[in-house]
CSV table of C-alpha atoms in Angstrom, one decimal:
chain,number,residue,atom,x,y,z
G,1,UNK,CA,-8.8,38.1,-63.9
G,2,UNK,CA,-10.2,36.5,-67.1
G,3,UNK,CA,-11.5,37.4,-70.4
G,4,UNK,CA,-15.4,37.3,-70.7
G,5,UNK,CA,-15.8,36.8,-74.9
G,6,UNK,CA,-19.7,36.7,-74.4
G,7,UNK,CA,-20.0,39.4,-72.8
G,8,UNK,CA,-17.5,41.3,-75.4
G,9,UNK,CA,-19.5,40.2,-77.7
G,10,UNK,CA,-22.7,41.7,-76.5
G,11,UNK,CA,-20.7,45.0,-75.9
G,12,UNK,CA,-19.7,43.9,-79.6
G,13,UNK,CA,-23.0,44.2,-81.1
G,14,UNK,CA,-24.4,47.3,-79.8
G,15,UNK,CA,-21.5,49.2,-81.3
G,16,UNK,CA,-21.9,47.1,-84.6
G,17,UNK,CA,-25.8,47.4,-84.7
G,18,UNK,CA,-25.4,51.4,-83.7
G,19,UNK,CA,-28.7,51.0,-81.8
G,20,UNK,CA,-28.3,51.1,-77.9
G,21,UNK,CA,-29.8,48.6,-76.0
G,22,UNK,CA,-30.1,48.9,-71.9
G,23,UNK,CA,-27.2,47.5,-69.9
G,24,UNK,CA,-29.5,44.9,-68.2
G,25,UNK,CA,-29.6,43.4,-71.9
G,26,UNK,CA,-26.6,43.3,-72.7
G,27,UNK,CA,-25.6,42.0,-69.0
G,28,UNK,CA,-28.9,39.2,-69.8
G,29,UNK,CA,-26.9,38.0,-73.1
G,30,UNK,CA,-23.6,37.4,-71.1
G,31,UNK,CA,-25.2,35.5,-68.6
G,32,UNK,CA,-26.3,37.9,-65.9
G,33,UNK,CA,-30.1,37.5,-65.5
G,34,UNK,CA,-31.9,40.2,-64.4
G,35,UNK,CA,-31.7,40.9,-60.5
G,36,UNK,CA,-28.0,39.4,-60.2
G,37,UNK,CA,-26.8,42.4,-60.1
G,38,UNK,CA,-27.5,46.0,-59.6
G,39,UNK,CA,-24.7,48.2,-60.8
G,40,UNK,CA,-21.6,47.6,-63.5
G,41,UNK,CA,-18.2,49.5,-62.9
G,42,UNK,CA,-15.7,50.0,-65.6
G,43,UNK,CA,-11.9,50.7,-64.9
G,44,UNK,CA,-9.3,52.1,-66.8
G,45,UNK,CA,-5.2,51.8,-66.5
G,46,UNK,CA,-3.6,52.0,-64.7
G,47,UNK,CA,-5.7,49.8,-62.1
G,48,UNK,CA,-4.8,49.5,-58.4
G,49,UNK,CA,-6.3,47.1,-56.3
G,50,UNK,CA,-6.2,49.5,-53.5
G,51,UNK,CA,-8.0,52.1,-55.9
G,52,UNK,CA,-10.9,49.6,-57.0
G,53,UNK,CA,-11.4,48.3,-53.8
G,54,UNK,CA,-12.0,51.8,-52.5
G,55,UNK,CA,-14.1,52.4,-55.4
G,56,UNK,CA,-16.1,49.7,-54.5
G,57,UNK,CA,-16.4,49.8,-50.8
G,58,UNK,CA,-14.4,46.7,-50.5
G,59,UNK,CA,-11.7,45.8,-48.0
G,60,UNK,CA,-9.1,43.1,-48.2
G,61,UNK,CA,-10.1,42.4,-51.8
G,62,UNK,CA,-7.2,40.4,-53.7
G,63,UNK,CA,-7.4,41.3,-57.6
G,64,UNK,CA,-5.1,38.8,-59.1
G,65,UNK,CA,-4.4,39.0,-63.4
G,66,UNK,CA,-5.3,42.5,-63.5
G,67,UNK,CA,-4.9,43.5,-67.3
G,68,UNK,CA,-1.5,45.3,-67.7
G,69,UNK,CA,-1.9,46.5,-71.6
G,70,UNK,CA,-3.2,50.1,-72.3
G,71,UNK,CA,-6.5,50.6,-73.6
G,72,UNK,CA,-7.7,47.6,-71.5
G,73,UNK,CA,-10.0,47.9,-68.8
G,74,UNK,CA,-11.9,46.2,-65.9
G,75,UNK,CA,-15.3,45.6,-65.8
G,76,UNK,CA,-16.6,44.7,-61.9
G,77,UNK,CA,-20.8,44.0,-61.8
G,78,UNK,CA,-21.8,44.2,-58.1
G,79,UNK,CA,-25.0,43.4,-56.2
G,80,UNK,CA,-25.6,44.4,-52.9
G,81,UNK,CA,-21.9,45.5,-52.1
G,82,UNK,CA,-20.4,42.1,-53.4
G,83,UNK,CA,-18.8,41.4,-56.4
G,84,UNK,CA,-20.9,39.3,-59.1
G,85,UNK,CA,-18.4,38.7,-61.9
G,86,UNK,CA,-15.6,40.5,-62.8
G,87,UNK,CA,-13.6,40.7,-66.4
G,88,UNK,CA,-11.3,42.2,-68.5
G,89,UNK,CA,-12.3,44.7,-71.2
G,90,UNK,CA,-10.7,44.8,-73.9
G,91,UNK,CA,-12.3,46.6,-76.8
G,92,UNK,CA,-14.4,48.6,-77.9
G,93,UNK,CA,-13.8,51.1,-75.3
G,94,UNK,CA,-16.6,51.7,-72.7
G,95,UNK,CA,-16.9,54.6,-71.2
G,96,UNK,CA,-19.3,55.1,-67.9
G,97,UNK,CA,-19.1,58.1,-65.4
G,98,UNK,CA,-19.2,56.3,-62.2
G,99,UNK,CA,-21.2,53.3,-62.6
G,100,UNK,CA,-24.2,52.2,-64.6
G,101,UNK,CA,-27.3,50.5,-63.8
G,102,UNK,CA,-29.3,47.9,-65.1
G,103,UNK,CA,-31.4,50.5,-66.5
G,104,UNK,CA,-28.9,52.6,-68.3
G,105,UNK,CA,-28.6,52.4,-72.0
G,106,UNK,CA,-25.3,51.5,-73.7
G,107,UNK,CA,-25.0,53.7,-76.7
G,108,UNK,CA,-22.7,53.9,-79.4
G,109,UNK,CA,-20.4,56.8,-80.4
G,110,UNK,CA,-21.0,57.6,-84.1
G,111,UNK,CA,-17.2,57.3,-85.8
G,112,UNK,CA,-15.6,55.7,-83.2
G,113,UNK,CA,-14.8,52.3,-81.5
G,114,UNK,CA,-16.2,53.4,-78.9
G,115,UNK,CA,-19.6,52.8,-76.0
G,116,UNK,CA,-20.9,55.0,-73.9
G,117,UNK,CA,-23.1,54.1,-70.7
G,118,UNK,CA,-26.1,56.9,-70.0
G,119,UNK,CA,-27.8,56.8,-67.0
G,120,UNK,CA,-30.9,55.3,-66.5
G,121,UNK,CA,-34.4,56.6,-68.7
């Protein structure tokens, strides 16, 4: 598993702009055009391969480098049942309830490090 700076970054400037922008944007400035993919997991510690591959419908799936710090995360984007890209999260803290689609926006919590995916409008 390997850091993904750009797409930190893009997580990056929604919460420093404070103005959400859609996940399919955000995904588009990190190098995932529109269409690759069509839904974006987030993990949280303590993370088991067998419970993300479950998550994910996968089987057999070798997760290798998982982040072992606290506060760190895994972000999986998926299309179709396979996995597109996969990287760590390190901060700020994203918070989605399930998954989130290319239409969901990524908002930022007012006061704190802190993004929050809402489904799709």
């Amino acid at each position: 598993m390997q850091d993904d700076p750009i797409l930190e970054a893009e997580f990056d400037a929604v919460l420093l702009s404070g103005e959400p922008r859609t996940l399919a944007a955000v995904a588009d400035g990190a190098g995932l055009p529109p269409g690759s993919w069509d839904r974006m997991y987030r993990f949280s510690m303590p993370l088991l391969m067998s419970s993300i591959n479950r998550d994910l419908g996968l089987t057999g799936t070798v997760w290798e480098n998982l982040p072992q710090t606290t506060g760190q995360g895994l972000f999986v984007f998926m299309s179709d049942g396979a996995v597109v890209r996969a990287a760590v999260d390190r901060a700020p803290l994203v918070e989605v309830d399930g998954y989130g689609t290319p239409d969901a926006l990524v908002e930022p919590d007012p006061g704190a490090d802190r993004l929050t995916i809402v489904p799709g409008h």
